[in-house]
Coordinates of C-alpha atoms and ligand atoms in Angstrom, one line a residue:
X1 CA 27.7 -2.1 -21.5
X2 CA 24.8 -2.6 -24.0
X3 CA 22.5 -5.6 -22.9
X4 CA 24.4 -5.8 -19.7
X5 CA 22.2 -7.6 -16.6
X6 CA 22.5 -7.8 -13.6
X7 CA 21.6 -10.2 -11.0
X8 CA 20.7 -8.9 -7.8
X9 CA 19.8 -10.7 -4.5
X10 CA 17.2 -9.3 -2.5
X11 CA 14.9 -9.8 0.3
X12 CA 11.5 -9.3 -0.5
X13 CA 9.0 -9.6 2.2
X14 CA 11.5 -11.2 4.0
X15 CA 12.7 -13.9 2.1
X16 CA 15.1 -13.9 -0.3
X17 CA 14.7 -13.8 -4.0
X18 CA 17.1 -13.5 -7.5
X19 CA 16.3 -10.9 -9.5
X20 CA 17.7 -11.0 -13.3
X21 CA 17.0 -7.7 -15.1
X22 CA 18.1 -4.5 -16.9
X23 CA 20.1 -2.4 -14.9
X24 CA 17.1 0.7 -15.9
X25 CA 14.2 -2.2 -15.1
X26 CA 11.9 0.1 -13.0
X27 CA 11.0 -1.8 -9.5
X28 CA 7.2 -1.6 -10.3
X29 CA 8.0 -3.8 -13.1
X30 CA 9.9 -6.1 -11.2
X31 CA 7.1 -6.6 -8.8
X32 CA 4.2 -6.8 -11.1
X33 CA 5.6 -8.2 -14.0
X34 CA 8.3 -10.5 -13.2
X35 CA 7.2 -11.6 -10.4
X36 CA 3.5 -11.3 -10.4
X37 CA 3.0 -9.5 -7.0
X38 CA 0.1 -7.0 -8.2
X39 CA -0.6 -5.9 -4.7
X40 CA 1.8 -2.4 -5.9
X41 CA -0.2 -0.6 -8.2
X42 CA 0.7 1.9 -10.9
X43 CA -1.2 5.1 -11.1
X44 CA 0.7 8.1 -12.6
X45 CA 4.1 6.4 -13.3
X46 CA 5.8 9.1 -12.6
X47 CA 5.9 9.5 -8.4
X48 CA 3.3 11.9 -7.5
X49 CA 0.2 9.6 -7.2
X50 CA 1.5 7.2 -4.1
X51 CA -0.3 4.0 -5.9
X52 CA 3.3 1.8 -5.8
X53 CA 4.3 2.9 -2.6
X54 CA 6.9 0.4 -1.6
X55 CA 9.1 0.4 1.6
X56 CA 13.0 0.3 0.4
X57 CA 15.8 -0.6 3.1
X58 CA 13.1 0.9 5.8
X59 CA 12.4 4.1 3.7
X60 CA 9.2 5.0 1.6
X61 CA 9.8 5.0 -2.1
X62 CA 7.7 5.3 -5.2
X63 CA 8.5 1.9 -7.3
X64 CA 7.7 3.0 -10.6
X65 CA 11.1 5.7 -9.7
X66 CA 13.4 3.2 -8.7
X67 CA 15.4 1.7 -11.2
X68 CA 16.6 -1.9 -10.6
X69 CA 20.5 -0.7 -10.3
X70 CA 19.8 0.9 -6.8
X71 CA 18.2 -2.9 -5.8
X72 CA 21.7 -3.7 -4.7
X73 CA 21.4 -5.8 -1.4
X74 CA 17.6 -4.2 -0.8
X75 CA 15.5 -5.2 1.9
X76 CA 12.1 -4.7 0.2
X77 CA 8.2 -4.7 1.5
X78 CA 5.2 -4.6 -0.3
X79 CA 1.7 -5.0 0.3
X80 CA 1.7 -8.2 -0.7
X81 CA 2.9 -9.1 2.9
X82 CA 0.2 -7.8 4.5
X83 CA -1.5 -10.1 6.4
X84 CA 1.8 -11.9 7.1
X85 CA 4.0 -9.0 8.1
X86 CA 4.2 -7.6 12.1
X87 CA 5.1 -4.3 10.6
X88 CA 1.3 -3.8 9.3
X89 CA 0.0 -5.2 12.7
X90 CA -1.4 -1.5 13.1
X91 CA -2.8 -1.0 10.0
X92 CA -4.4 -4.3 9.9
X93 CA -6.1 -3.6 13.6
X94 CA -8.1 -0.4 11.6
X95 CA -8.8 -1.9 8.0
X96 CA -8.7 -5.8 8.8
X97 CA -7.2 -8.6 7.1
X98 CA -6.8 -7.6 3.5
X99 CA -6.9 -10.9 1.2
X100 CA -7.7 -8.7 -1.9
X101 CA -5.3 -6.2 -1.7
X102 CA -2.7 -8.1 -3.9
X103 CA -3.9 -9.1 -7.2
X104 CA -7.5 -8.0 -8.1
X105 CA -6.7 -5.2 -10.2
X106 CA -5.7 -6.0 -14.2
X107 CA -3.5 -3.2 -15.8
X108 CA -6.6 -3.1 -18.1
X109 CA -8.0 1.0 -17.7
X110 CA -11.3 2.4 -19.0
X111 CA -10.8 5.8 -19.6
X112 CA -8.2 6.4 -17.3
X113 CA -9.6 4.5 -14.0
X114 CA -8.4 1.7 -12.8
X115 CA -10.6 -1.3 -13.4
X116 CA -12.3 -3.6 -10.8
X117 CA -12.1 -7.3 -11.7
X118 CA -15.8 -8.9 -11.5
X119 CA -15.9 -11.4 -9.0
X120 CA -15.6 -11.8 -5.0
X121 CA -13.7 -9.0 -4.5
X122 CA -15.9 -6.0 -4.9
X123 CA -18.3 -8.5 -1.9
X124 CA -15.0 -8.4 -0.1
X125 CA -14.4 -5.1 -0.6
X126 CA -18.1 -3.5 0.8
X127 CA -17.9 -5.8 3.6
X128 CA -14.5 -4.8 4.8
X129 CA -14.3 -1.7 4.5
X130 CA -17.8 0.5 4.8
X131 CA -17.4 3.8 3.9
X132 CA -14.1 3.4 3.2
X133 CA -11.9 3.0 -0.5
X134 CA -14.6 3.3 -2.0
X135 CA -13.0 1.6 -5.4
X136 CA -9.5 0.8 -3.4
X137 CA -7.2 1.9 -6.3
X138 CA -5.0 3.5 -3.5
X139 CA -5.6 1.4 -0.7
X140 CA -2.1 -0.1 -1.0
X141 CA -0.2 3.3 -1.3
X142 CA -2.7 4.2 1.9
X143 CA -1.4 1.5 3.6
X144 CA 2.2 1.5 3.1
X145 CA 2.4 5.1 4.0
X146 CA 0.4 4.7 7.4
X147 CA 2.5 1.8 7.6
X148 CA 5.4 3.5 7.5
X149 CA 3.9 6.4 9.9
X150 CA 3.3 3.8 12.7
X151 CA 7.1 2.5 12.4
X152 CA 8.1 6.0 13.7
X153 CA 5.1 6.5 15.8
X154 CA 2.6 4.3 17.2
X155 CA 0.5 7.5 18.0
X156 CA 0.6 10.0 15.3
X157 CA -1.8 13.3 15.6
X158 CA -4.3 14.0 13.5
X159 CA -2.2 16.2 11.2
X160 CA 0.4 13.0 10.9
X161 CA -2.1 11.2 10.0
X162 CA -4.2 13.5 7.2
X163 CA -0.2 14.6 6.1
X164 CA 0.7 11.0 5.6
X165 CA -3.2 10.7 3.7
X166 CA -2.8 13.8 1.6
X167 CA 0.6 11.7 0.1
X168 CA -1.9 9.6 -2.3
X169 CA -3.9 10.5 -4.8
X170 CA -7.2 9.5 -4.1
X171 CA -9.8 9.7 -6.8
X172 CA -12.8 9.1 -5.0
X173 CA -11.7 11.1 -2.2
X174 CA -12.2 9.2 0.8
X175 CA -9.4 11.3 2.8
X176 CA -12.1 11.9 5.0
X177 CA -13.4 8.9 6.2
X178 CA -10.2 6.9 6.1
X179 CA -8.7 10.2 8.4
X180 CA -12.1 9.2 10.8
X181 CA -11.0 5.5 10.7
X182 CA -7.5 5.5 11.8
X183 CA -8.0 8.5 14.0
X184 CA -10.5 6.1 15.5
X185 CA -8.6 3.5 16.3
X186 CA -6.5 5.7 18.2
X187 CA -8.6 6.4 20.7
X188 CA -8.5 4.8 23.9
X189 CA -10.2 2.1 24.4
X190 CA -12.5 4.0 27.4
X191 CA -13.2 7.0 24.9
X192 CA -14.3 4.8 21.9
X193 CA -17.0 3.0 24.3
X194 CA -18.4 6.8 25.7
X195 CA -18.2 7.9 22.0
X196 CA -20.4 4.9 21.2
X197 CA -22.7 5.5 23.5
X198 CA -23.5 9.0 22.8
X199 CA -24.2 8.1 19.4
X200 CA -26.8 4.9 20.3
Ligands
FES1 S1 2.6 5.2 -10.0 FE1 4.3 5.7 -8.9 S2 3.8 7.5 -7.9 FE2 2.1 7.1 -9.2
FES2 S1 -8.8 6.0 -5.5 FE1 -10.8 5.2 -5.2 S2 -10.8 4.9 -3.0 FE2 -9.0 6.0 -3.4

Protein backbone atom coordinates (compact mmCIF):
# COMPACT_ATOMS: atom_id res chain seq x y z
CA UNK A 1 0.00 0.00 0.00
CA UNK A 2 1.03 3.58 -1.05
CA UNK A 3 2.47 5.60 2.01
CA UNK A 4 2.47 2.46 4.04
CA UNK A 5 5.18 2.58 7.20
CA UNK A 6 6.30 0.51 9.05
CA UNK A 7 7.60 0.47 12.47
CA UNK A 8 10.27 -1.75 13.22
CA UNK A 9 12.16 -2.54 16.58
CA UNK A 10 15.61 -3.01 16.46
CA UNK A 11 18.76 -3.32 18.37
CA UNK A 12 21.26 -1.09 17.46
CA UNK A 13 24.54 -1.19 19.14
CA UNK A 14 22.85 -3.14 21.59
CA UNK A 15 20.17 -1.24 22.75
CA UNK A 16 17.02 -1.02 21.43
CA UNK A 17 15.54 1.52 19.26
CA UNK A 18 12.03 2.31 17.08
CA UNK A 19 12.44 2.93 13.78
CA UNK A 20 9.41 4.62 11.79
CA UNK A 21 10.16 4.65 7.97
CA UNK A 22 9.33 3.62 4.37
CA UNK A 23 9.37 0.21 3.80
CA UNK A 24 12.29 1.10 0.65
CA UNK A 25 14.06 3.64 3.38
CA UNK A 26 17.73 2.46 2.63
CA UNK A 27 19.61 1.55 6.14
CA UNK A 28 22.41 4.21 5.43
CA UNK A 29 19.68 6.68 5.64
CA UNK A 30 18.30 5.43 8.67
CA UNK A 31 21.63 5.63 10.35
CA UNK A 32 22.79 8.94 9.11
CA UNK A 33 19.78 10.76 8.65
CA UNK A 34 17.23 9.78 11.13
CA UNK A 35 19.17 9.06 13.52
CA UNK A 36 22.28 11.09 13.21
CA UNK A 37 24.98 8.26 13.72
CA UNK A 38 27.45 9.57 10.85
CA UNK A 39 30.13 7.10 11.91
CA UNK A 40 28.69 4.82 8.45
CA UNK A 41 29.71 6.64 5.54
CA UNK A 42 28.41 6.68 1.95
CA UNK A 43 30.86 6.36 -0.83
CA UNK A 44 29.50 4.88 -4.10
CA UNK A 45 25.86 4.14 -3.01
CA UNK A 46 25.71 1.40 -4.75
CA UNK A 47 27.77 -1.55 -2.64
CA UNK A 48 31.08 -1.78 -4.21
CA UNK A 49 33.05 0.83 -2.26
CA UNK A 50 32.77 -0.76 1.54
CA UNK A 51 32.36 2.95 3.06
CA UNK A 52 28.75 1.87 5.01
CA UNK A 53 29.89 -1.29 5.99
CA UNK A 54 27.46 -2.30 8.74
CA UNK A 55 27.28 -5.68 10.58
CA UNK A 56 23.45 -7.14 10.15
CA UNK A 57 22.24 -10.09 12.47
CA UNK A 58 26.24 -11.07 12.68
CA UNK A 59 26.77 -10.79 8.83
CA UNK A 60 28.61 -7.92 6.77
CA UNK A 61 26.30 -5.82 4.77
CA UNK A 62 26.62 -2.72 2.63
CA UNK A 63 23.90 -0.16 4.34
CA UNK A 64 23.22 1.87 1.48
CA UNK A 65 21.78 -1.91 -0.14
CA UNK A 66 19.59 -2.67 2.56
CA UNK A 67 16.21 -1.47 2.43
CA UNK A 68 14.47 -0.85 5.79
CA UNK A 69 11.76 -3.88 5.03
CA UNK A 70 14.56 -6.55 5.73
CA UNK A 71 15.20 -4.53 9.32
CA UNK A 72 12.61 -6.92 10.71
CA UNK A 73 13.82 -7.90 14.37
CA UNK A 74 17.79 -6.84 13.25
CA UNK A 75 20.43 -6.95 15.54
CA UNK A 76 22.59 -4.06 14.05
CA UNK A 77 26.35 -2.68 14.67
CA UNK A 78 28.01 0.20 13.52
CA UNK A 79 30.96 1.99 14.13
CA UNK A 80 29.45 4.23 16.14
CA UNK A 81 29.99 1.58 18.90
CA UNK A 82 33.41 1.49 18.69
CA UNK A 83 35.01 2.27 21.60
CA UNK A 84 32.12 0.77 23.64
CA UNK A 85 31.73 -2.55 21.90
CA UNK A 86 33.91 -5.96 23.02
CA UNK A 87 33.48 -7.08 19.43
CA UNK A 88 36.09 -4.26 18.23
CA UNK A 89 38.40 -5.05 21.26
CA UNK A 90 40.87 -6.27 18.35
CA UNK A 91 40.62 -3.65 16.18
CA UNK A 92 40.87 -1.08 18.81
CA UNK A 93 44.24 -2.95 20.28
CA UNK A 94 45.92 -2.00 16.42
CA UNK A 95 44.25 1.50 15.56
CA UNK A 96 43.33 2.81 19.23
CA UNK A 97 40.47 4.44 20.60
CA UNK A 98 38.70 6.04 17.78
CA UNK A 99 36.56 9.21 19.21
CA UNK A 100 36.39 10.72 15.59
CA UNK A 101 35.32 7.93 13.74
CA UNK A 102 31.55 8.78 14.10
CA UNK A 103 30.62 12.19 13.07
CA UNK A 104 33.43 14.33 11.47
CA UNK A 105 32.63 13.95 7.98
CA UNK A 106 29.57 16.37 6.40
CA UNK A 107 27.90 14.76 3.27
CA UNK A 108 29.29 18.04 1.79
CA UNK A 109 31.91 16.70 -1.38
CA UNK A 110 34.41 18.82 -3.35
CA UNK A 111 34.78 17.24 -6.52
CA UNK A 112 33.95 13.91 -5.55
CA UNK A 113 36.10 13.47 -2.25
CA UNK A 114 34.82 13.36 0.83
CA UNK A 115 35.43 16.39 2.88
CA UNK A 116 37.38 16.76 6.17
CA UNK A 117 35.67 19.05 8.71
CA UNK A 118 38.23 21.81 10.02
CA UNK A 119 38.81 21.41 13.49
CA UNK A 120 40.37 18.80 16.14
CA UNK A 121 39.90 16.01 14.15
CA UNK A 122 42.47 16.09 11.42
CA UNK A 123 45.10 16.72 15.13
CA UNK A 124 43.35 13.57 16.22
CA UNK A 125 43.63 12.01 13.22
CA UNK A 126 47.82 12.47 12.54
CA UNK A 127 48.34 11.52 16.05
CA UNK A 128 46.42 8.35 16.01
CA UNK A 129 47.11 6.95 13.27
CA UNK A 130 50.78 7.71 11.57
CA UNK A 131 51.01 6.54 8.34
CA UNK A 132 47.89 5.29 8.35
CA UNK A 133 44.12 6.63 6.63
CA UNK A 134 45.72 9.05 5.46
CA UNK A 135 42.20 11.11 4.97
CA UNK A 136 40.06 8.17 6.84
CA UNK A 137 37.12 8.19 4.43
CA UNK A 138 37.17 4.35 4.72
CA UNK A 139 38.41 3.90 8.06
CA UNK A 140 35.02 2.72 9.20
CA UNK A 141 34.36 0.20 6.26
CA UNK A 142 38.25 -0.88 7.25
CA UNK A 143 37.19 -1.47 10.54
CA UNK A 144 33.97 -3.15 10.33
CA UNK A 145 35.33 -5.62 7.90
CA UNK A 146 38.50 -6.51 10.12
CA UNK A 147 35.99 -6.50 12.69
CA UNK A 148 34.07 -8.93 11.31
CA UNK A 149 37.40 -11.04 10.22
CA UNK A 150 38.49 -11.29 13.90
CA UNK A 151 34.87 -12.68 14.93
CA UNK A 152 35.72 -15.79 12.78
CA UNK A 153 39.33 -15.70 13.54
CA UNK A 154 41.38 -14.06 16.05
CA UNK A 155 44.50 -14.95 13.81
CA UNK A 156 43.87 -14.46 10.25
CA UNK A 157 46.96 -14.79 7.65
CA UNK A 158 48.22 -12.27 5.81
CA UNK A 159 46.08 -13.04 2.76
CA UNK A 160 42.80 -12.87 5.24
CA UNK A 161 43.83 -9.98 6.19
CA UNK A 162 44.83 -7.94 2.61
CA UNK A 163 41.48 -10.06 1.23
CA UNK A 164 39.34 -8.57 3.91
CA UNK A 165 41.52 -4.90 2.92
CA UNK A 166 41.10 -5.19 -0.75
CA UNK A 167 36.93 -5.18 0.15
CA UNK A 168 37.20 -1.15 0.46
CA UNK A 169 37.86 1.26 -1.73
CA UNK A 170 40.56 3.21 -0.61
CA UNK A 171 41.42 6.34 -2.43
CA UNK A 172 44.55 7.19 -0.93
CA UNK A 173 45.65 3.73 -1.01
CA UNK A 174 46.91 2.95 2.26
CA UNK A 175 46.26 -1.00 1.82
CA UNK A 176 49.75 -1.21 2.49
CA UNK A 177 50.47 0.18 5.54
CA UNK A 178 47.21 -0.61 7.23
CA UNK A 179 48.11 -4.57 5.82
CA UNK A 180 51.76 -3.74 7.96
CA UNK A 181 49.66 -2.49 10.99
CA UNK A 182 47.38 -5.25 11.66
CA UNK A 183 49.76 -7.89 10.53
CA UNK A 184 51.84 -6.23 13.28
CA UNK A 185 49.86 -6.60 15.84
CA UNK A 186 49.73 -10.21 15.23
CA UNK A 187 52.87 -10.96 16.04
CA UNK A 188 53.85 -12.36 19.15
CA UNK A 189 54.70 -10.42 21.60
CA UNK A 190 58.68 -12.00 21.66
CA UNK A 191 58.92 -11.38 17.74
CA UNK A 192 57.65 -7.74 17.81
CA UNK A 193 60.44 -6.88 20.62
CA UNK A 194 63.39 -8.77 18.20
CA UNK A 195 61.83 -6.97 15.19
CA UNK A 196 62.25 -3.73 17.21
CA UNK A 197 65.44 -4.18 17.94
CA UNK A 198 66.82 -4.95 14.59
CA UNK A 199 65.54 -1.88 13.38
CA UNK A 200 67.08 0.52 16.46
S1 LIG B 1 28.37 3.47 -0.14
FE1 LIG B 1 27.69 1.49 0.18
S2 LIG B 1 29.18 0.27 -0.77
FE2 LIG B 1 29.75 2.25 -1.30
S1 LIG C 1 40.13 6.69 1.37
FE1 LIG C 1 41.61 7.99 2.23
S2 LIG C 1 42.62 6.73 3.66
FE2 LIG C 1 41.31 5.40 2.56
Amino acid sequence: MPGHRLKLKIMLNEKEILVDCLPDRRLIDILRIDLELKGTREGCSIGECGACLVLLNGTLVNACLVPAFMLVDAELVTIDAYDELKLFAPVRKIFGPDSHTAGEYADQRSNGRPVLQPGKHSVQHSIQYPGTFPCGFCSSGVKMALSALFLSNLKPGRQEVRETLRGILCRCASYETVEEQVMGSLLPTKKKSARRLRTQ
